[in-house]
Coordinates of C-alpha atoms and ligand atoms in Angstrom, one line a residue:
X1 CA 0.0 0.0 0.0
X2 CA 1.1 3.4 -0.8
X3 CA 2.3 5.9 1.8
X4 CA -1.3 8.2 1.1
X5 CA -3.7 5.5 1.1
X6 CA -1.9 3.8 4.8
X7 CA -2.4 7.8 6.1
X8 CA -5.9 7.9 5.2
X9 CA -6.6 4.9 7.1
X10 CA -5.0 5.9 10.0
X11 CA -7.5 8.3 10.0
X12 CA -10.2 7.7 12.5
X13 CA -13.8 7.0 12.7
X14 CA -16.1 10.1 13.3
X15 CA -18.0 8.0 16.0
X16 CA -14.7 7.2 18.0
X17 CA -13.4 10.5 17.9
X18 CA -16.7 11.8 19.2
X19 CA -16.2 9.4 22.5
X20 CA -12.5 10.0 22.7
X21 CA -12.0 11.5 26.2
X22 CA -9.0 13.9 24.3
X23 CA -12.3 15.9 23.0
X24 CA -15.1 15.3 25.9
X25 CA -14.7 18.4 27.3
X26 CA -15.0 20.6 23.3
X27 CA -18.0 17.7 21.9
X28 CA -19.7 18.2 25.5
X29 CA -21.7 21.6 24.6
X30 CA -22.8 20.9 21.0
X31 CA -25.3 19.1 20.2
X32 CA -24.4 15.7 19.1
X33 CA -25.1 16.3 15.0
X34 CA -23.4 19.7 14.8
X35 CA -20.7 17.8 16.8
X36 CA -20.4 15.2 14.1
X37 CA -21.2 17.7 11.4
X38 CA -17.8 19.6 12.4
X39 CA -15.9 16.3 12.6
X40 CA -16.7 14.7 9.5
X41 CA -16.2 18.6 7.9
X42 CA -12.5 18.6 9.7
X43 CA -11.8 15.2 8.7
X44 CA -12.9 15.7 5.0
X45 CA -10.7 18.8 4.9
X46 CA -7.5 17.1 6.2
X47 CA -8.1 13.5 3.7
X48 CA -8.2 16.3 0.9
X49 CA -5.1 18.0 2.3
X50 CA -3.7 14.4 2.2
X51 CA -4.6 14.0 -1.2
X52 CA -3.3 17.6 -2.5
X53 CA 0.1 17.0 -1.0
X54 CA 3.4 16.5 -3.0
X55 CA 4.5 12.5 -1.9
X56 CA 7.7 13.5 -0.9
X57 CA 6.0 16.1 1.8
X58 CA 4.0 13.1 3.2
X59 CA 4.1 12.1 6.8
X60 CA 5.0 8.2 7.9
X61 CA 2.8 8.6 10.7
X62 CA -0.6 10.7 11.0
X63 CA 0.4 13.4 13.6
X64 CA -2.5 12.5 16.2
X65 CA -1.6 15.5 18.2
X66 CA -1.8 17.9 15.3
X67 CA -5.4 16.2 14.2
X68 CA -6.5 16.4 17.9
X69 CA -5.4 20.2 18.2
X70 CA -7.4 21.1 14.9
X71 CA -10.7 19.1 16.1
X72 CA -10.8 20.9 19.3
X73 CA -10.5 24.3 17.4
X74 CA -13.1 23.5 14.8
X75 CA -14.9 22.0 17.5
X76 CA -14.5 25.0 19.8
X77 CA -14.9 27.3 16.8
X78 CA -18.6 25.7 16.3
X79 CA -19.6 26.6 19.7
X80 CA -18.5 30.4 19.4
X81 CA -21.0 32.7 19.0
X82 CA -20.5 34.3 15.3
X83 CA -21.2 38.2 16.8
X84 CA -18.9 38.1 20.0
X85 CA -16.9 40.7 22.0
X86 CA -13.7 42.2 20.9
X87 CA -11.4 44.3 22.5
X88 CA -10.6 47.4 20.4
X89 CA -6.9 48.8 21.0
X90 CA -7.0 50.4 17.7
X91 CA -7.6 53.7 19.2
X92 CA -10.4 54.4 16.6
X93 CA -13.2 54.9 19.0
X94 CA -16.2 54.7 16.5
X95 CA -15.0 51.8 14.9
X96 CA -18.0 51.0 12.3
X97 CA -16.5 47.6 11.5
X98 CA -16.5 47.0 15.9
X99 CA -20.0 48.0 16.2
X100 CA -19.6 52.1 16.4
X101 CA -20.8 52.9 19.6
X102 CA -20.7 51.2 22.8
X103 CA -23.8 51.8 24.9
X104 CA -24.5 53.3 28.0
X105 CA -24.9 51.3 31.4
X106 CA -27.9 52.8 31.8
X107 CA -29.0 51.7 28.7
X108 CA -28.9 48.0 29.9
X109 CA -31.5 48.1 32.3
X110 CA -33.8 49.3 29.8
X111 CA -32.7 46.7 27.2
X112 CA -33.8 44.3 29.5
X113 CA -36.9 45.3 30.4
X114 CA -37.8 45.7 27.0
X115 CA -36.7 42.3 25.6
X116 CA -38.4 39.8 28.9
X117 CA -41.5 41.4 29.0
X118 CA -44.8 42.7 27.5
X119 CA -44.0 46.7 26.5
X120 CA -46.8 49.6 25.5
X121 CA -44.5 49.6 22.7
X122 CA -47.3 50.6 20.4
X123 CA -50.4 51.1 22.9
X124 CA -51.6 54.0 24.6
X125 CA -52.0 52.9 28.0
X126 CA -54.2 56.0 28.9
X127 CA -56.8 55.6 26.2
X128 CA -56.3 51.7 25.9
X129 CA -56.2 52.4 22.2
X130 CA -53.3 51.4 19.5
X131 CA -50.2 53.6 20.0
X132 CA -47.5 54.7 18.1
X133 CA -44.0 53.4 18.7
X134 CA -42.8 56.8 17.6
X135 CA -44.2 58.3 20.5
X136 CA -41.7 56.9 23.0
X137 CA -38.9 59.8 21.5
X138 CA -40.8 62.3 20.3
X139 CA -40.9 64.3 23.3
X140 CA -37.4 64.0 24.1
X141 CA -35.9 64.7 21.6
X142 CA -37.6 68.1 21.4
X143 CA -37.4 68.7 24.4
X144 CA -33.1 67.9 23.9
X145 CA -33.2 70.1 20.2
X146 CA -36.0 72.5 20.1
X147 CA -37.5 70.6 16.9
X148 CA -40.9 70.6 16.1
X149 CA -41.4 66.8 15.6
X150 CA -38.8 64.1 15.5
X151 CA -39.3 60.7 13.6
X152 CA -37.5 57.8 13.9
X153 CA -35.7 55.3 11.6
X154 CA -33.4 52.2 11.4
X155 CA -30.4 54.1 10.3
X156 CA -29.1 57.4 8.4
X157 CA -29.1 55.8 5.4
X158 CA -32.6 55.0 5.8
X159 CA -33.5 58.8 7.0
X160 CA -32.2 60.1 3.6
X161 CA -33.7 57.8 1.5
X162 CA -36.8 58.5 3.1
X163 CA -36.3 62.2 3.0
X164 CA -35.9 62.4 -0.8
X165 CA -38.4 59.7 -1.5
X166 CA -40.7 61.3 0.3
X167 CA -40.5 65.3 -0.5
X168 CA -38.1 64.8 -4.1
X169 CA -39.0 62.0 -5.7
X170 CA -39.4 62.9 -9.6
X171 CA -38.0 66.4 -8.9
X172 CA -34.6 67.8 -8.2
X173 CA -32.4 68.0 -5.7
X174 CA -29.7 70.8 -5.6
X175 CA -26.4 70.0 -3.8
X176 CA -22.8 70.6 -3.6
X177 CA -20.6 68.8 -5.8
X178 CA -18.2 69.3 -2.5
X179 CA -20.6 67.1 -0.9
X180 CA -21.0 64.3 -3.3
X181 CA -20.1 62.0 0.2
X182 CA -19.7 58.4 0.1
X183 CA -19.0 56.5 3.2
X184 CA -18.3 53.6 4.3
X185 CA -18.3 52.1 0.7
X186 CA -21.7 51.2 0.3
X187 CA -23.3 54.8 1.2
X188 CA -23.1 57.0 -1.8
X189 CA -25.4 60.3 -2.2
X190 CA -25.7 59.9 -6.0
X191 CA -26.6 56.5 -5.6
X192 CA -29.1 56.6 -2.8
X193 CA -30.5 59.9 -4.9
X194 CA -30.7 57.4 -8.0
X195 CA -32.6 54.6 -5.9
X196 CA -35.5 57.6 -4.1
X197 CA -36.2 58.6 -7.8
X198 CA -35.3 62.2 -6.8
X199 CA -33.1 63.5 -9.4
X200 CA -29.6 65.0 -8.8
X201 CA -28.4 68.7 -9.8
X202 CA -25.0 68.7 -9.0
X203 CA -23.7 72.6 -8.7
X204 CA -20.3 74.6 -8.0
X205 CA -17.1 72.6 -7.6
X206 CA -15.3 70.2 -6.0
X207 CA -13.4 72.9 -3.5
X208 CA -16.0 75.7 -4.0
X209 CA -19.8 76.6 -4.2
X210 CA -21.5 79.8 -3.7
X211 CA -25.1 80.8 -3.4
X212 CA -25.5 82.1 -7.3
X213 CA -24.4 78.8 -8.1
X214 CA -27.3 77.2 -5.9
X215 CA -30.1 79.8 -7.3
X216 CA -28.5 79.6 -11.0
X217 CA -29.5 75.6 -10.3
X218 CA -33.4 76.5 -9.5
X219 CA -36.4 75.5 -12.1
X220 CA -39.4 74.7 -11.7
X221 CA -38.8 71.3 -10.8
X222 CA -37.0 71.9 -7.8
X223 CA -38.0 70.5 -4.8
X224 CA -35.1 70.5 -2.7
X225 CA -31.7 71.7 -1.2
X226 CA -29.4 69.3 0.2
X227 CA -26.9 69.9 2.0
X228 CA -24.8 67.1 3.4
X229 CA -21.8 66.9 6.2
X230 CA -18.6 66.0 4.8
X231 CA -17.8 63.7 7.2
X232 CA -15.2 61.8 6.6
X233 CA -13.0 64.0 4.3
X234 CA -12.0 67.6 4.6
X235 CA -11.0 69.7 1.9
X236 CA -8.5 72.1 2.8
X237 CA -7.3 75.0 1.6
X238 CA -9.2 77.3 -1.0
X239 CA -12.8 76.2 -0.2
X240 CA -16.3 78.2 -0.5
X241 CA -19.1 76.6 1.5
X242 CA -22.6 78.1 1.5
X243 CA -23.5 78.8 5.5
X244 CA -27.0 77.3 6.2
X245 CA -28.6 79.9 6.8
X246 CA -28.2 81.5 4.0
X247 CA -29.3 78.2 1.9
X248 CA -32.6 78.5 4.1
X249 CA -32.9 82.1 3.2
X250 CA -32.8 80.9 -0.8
X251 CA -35.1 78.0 0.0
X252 CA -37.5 80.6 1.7
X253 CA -37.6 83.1 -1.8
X254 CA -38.0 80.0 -3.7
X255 CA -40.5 78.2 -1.5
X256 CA -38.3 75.1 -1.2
X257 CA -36.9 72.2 1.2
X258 CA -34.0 72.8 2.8
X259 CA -32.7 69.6 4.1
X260 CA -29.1 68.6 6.2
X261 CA -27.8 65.1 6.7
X262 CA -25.5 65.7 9.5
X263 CA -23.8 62.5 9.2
X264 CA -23.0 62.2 12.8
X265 CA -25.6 64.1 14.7
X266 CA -23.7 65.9 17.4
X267 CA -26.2 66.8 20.6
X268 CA -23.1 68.8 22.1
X269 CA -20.5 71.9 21.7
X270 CA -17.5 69.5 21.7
X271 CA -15.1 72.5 21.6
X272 CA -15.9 73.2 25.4
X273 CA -14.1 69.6 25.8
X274 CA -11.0 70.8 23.4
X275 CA -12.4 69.1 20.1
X276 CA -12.9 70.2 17.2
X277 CA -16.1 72.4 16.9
X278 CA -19.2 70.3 14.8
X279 CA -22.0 71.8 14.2
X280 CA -25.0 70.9 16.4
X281 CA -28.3 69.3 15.5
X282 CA -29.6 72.3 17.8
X283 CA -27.5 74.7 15.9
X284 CA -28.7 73.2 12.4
X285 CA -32.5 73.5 13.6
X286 CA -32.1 76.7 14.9
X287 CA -30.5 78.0 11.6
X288 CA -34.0 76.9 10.1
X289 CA -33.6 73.6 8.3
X290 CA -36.7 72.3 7.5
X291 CA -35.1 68.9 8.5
X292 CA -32.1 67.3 10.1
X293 CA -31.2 64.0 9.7
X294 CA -28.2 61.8 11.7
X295 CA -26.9 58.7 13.0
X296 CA -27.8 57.4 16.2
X297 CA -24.8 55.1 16.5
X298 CA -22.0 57.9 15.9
X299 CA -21.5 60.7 17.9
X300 CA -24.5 60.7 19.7
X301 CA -23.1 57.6 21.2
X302 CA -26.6 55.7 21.2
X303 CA -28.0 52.6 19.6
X304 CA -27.9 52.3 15.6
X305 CA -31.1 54.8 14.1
X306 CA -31.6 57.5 11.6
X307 CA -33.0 60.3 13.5
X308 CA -35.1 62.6 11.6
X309 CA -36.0 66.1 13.1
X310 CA -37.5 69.4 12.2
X311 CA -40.8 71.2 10.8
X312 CA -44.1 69.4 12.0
X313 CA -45.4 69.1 8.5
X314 CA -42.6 67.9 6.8
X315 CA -42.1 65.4 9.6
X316 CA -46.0 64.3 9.1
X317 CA -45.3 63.7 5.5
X318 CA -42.3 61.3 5.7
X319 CA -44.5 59.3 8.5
X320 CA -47.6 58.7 5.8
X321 CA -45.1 57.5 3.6
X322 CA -44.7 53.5 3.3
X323 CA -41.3 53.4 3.1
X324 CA -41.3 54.6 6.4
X325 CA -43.0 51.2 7.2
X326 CA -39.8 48.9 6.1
X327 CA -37.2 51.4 7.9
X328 CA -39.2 51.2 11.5
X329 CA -36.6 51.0 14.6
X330 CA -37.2 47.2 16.9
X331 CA -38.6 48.3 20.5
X332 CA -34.9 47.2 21.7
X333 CA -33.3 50.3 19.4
X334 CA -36.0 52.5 21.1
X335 CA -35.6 51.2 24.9
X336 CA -31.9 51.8 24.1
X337 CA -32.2 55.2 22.6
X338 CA -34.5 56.2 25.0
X339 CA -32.1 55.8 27.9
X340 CA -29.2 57.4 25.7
X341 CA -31.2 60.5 25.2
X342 CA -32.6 60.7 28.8
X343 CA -28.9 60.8 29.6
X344 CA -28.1 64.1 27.7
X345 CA -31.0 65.8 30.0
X346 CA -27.6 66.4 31.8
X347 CA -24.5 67.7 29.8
X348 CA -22.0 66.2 31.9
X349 CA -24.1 63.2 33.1
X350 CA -24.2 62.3 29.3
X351 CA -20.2 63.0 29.4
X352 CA -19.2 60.8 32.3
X353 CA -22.0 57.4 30.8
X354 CA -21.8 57.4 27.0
X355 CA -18.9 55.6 26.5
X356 CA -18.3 57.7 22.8
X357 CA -18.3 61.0 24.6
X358 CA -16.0 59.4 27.5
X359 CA -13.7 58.3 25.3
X360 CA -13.6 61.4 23.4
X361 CA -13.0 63.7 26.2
X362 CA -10.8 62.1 28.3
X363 CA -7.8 63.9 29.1
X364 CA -4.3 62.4 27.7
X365 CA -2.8 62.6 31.4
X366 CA -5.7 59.4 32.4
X367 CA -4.3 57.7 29.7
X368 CA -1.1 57.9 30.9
X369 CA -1.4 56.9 34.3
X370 CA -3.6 53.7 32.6
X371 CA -1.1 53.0 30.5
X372 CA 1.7 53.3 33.2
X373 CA -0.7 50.9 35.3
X374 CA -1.3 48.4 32.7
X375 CA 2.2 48.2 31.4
X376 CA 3.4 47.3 34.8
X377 CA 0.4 44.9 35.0
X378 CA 1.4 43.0 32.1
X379 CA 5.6 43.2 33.0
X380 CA 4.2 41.5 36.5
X381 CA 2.5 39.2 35.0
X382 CA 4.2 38.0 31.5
X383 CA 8.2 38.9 33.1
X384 CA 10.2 39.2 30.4
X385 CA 8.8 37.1 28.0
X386 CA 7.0 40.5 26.8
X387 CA 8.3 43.8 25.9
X388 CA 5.8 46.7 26.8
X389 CA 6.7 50.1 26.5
X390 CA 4.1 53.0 26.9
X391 CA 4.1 55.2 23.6
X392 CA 2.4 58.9 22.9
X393 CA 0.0 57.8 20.3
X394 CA -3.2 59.7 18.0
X395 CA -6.3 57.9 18.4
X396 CA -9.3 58.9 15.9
X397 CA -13.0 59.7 16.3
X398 CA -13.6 57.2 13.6
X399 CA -17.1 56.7 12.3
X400 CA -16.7 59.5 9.3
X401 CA -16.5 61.8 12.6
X402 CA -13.8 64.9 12.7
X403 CA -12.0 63.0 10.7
X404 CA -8.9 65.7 10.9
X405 CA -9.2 65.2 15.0
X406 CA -6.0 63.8 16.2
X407 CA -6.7 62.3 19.6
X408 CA -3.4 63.2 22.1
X409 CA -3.2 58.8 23.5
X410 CA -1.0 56.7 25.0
X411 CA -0.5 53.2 23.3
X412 CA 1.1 50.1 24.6
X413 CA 3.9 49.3 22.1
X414 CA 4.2 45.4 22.3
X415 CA 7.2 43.4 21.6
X416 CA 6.7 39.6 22.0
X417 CA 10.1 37.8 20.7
X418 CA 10.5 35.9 18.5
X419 CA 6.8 37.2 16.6
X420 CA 7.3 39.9 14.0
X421 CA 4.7 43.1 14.3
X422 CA 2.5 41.2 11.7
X423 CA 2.6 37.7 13.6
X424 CA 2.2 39.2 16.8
X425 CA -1.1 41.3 15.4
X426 CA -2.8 38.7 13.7
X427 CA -2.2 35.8 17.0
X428 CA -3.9 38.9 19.2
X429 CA -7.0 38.9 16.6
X430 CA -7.5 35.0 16.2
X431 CA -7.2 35.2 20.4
X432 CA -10.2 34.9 22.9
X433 CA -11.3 37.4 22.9
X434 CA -10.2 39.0 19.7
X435 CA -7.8 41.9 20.9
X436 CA -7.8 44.5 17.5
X437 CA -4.3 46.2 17.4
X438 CA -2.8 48.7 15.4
X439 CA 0.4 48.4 13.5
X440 CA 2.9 51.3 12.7
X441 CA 6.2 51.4 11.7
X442 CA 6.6 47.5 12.3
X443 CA 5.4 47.9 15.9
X444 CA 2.2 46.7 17.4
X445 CA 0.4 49.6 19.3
X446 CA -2.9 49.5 21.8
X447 CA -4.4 52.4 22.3
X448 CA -5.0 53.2 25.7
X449 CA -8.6 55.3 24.3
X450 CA -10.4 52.9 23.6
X451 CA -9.6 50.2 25.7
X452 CA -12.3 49.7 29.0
X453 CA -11.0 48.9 32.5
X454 CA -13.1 45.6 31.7
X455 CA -10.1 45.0 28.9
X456 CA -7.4 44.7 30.9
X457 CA -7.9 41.5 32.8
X458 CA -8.7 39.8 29.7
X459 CA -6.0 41.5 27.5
X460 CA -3.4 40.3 30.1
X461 CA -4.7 36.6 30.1
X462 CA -4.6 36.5 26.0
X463 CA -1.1 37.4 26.0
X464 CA -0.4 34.9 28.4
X465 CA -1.7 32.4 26.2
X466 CA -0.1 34.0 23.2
X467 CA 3.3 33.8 24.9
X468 CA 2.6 30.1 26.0
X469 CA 1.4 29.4 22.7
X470 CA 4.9 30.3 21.2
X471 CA 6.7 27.5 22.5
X472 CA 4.1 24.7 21.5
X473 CA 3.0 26.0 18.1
X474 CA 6.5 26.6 16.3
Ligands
PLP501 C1 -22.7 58.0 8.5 C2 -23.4 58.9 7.5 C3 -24.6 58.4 6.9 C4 -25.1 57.0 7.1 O1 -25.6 56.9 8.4 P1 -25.8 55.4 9.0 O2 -26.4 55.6 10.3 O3 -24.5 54.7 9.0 O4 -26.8 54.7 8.0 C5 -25.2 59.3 6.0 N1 -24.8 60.6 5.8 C6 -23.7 61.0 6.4 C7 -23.2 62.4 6.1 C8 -23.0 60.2 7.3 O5 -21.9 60.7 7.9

């Protein structure tokens, strides 16, 4: 017999290795056919591996430790949750691709609440009558921005769609060609124009629009101006915005919309913390925008939503429309948003609980004295098997948020002989938990912004496995 076909028989059965005491304690919480699902799976990949490999590369003996090792990770793998924590040392604190925002603790409660029992989600408890789950926000939210009416939706994206379905569709829709935004690769304003059948009349330039250019744009079929928050790009330099208000003041001569997607949907002057100054969704309502539109998830640190504010009848017409139907928030976005917003009732209560605005505003001398505290943690723990080293660092707003905002942070520069930068970063992501570093100039960095005091216990036991790890796997 050849030396592939005596290999493949060494292979085991399925059955026995789903009673071999090696894997009792990975087989044990999965259900016995996904259990034998992922070992046949494993198996079937390591015969074809077999079967692929060059003769001379071929084993004598089936490496039983090796096959054991690889069940108990696919085996393990299969009882992971897909969606699962990571820890975020990239310094980027709304990390779209980590979940943007991280919620409030006082969001919890009401999350809870909300998901074990019965809600008046859509009933009106004084009238005994059907409610609307609208209703729930309303009232803060103009109580928090002065608007008129507030409505709702599952996202931004959803908000302008909505808006230029509603109030555009067939007619145009004047903006800047400075403002032409896409983000995050599958948001683009000409293409969400495209799919709400408004029609798009690009004016001005790239680096520079004026008023004549917005009025020189009006005919008869204009319904709209748009004006959108460049927010994640700045263009720098020799630049011509049109203010707001004066926008308004053209849409009031012409009777038309005036309409601003915020993007990120600021509730606070962030130059009082040392940020960069974005405009407010107060600020934008007061300027007379017939409607504002932002993210829930960004800087307003909440649950994922479009948020839709301004004039009563403009709001009334985007709620009879039945679009608005597909893009309705789940009564665990509104128990979450509801607690976020309650929150900025008080400037700096909001501050000191929305993790975003924590994390934006904390001062670079805490991250110091963290990162001083956790690098000693970890050179206690690990000896000298690690190198850590605390770093000045910039950390980023993220989340097309003041994208020019360099955030003054401390990193933890890692060195874990003999792993290069690359090596090092991608054993930290396949961990448990996932720890998401940065990499600059060959060195792996964690950012001391974005990491929680809840990190750092579990950050120092992955690198313990990491460094253990070292010695078994090479
Ligand atoms: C982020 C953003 C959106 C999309 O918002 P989502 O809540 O991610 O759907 C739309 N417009 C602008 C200007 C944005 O910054």
């Amino acid at each position: 017999m050849d030396r592939l076909s005596q290999l493949l028989r060494q292979l085991p059965q399925v059955d026995e290795l789903l009673r071999h005491p090696r894997l009792a304690e990975v087989v044990a919480p999965l259900p016995r056919s996904l259990a034998a699902g992922v070992v046949r799976r494993t198996l079937a990949e390591i015969r074809q591996r077999l079967k692929a490999a060059a003769p001379a590369d071929l084993p004598d003996q089936l490496d039983d430790e090796a096959l054991f090792r690889e069940l108990e990770q696919t085996l393990e793998a299969a009882a992971r949750p897909s969606l699962r924590r990571v820890i975020n040392a990239t310094g980027v604190i709304i990390h779209t691709n980590l979940g943007r925002s991280l919620l409030a603790m006082e969001c919890i409660e009401r999350l809870i609440e909300a998901a074990l029992f019965y809600t008046n989600l859509e009933y009106d408890l004084a009238r005994g009558v059907r409610g609307s789950r609208q209703d729930h926000l309303e009232g803060l939210l103009r109580e928090l921005t002065g608007a008129e009416a507030a409505l709702v939706v599952n996202n931004n994206a959803g908000a302008v769609l909505l808006a230029l379905h509603t109030l555009a569709r067939g007619k145009e829709v004047v903006i800047s060609r400075g403002q032409l935004v896409e983000i995050g690769g599958s948001f683009r304003m000409p293409e969400i124009m495209v799919v709400s059948g408004a029609i798009l009349k690009e004016v001005g330039t790239t680096n520079k629009t004026h008023l004549h250019d917005y009025e020189k744009a009006i005919t008869s079929e204009t319904a709209m101006l748009l004006k959108v928050h460049p927010s994640n790009f700045r263009i720098l330099g020799f630049t011509k915005e049109v203010p707001l208000p004066e926008l308004v003041e053209l849409g009031r001569r012409y009777g038309l919309l005036v309409v601003e997607d915020l993007g990120s949907g600021c509730l606070l002057d962030l130059s009082r913390y040392g940020l960069e100054k974005e405009p407010t969704v107060q600020e934008t309502l007061k300027a007379g925008a017939d409607l504002v539109l932002f993210s829930g998830d960004k800087l307003l640190g909440g649950p994922q939503a479009g948020l839709i504010l301004g004039r009563r009848e403009v709001v009334a017409r985007l709620r009879a429309n039945p679009l608005t139907r597909t893009l309705r928030p789940d009564k665990l976005t509104l128990a979450a948003m509801e607690a976020t917003l309650r929150l900025y009732l008080e400037e700096s209560q909001a501050v000191a609980a929305i993790p975003t605005l924590r994390m934006l505003t904390r001062p670079a001398a805490d991250l110091e004295r963290e990162a001083q505290a956790l690098a000693r943690k970890l050179r206690r723990r690990l000896g000298d098997r690690v190198q850590v080293k605390v770093v000045p660092s910039q950390a980023q707003v993220g989340g097309g948020s003041l994208p020019l905002a360099h955030l003054p942070s401390r990193a933890l520069a890692l060195n874990v002989p003999p792993l290069a930068a690359h090596q090092l970063e991608a054993r930290l992501r396949q961990a448990q938990p996932p720890v998401i570093a940065r990499v600059e100039h060959d060195i792996v960095l964690l950012d001391l912004r974005t990491l929680l005091p809840e990190d750092h216990g579990a950050l120092a036991a992955v690198l313990e496995r990491v460094v253990k790890g070292i010695g078994s796997r090479e």
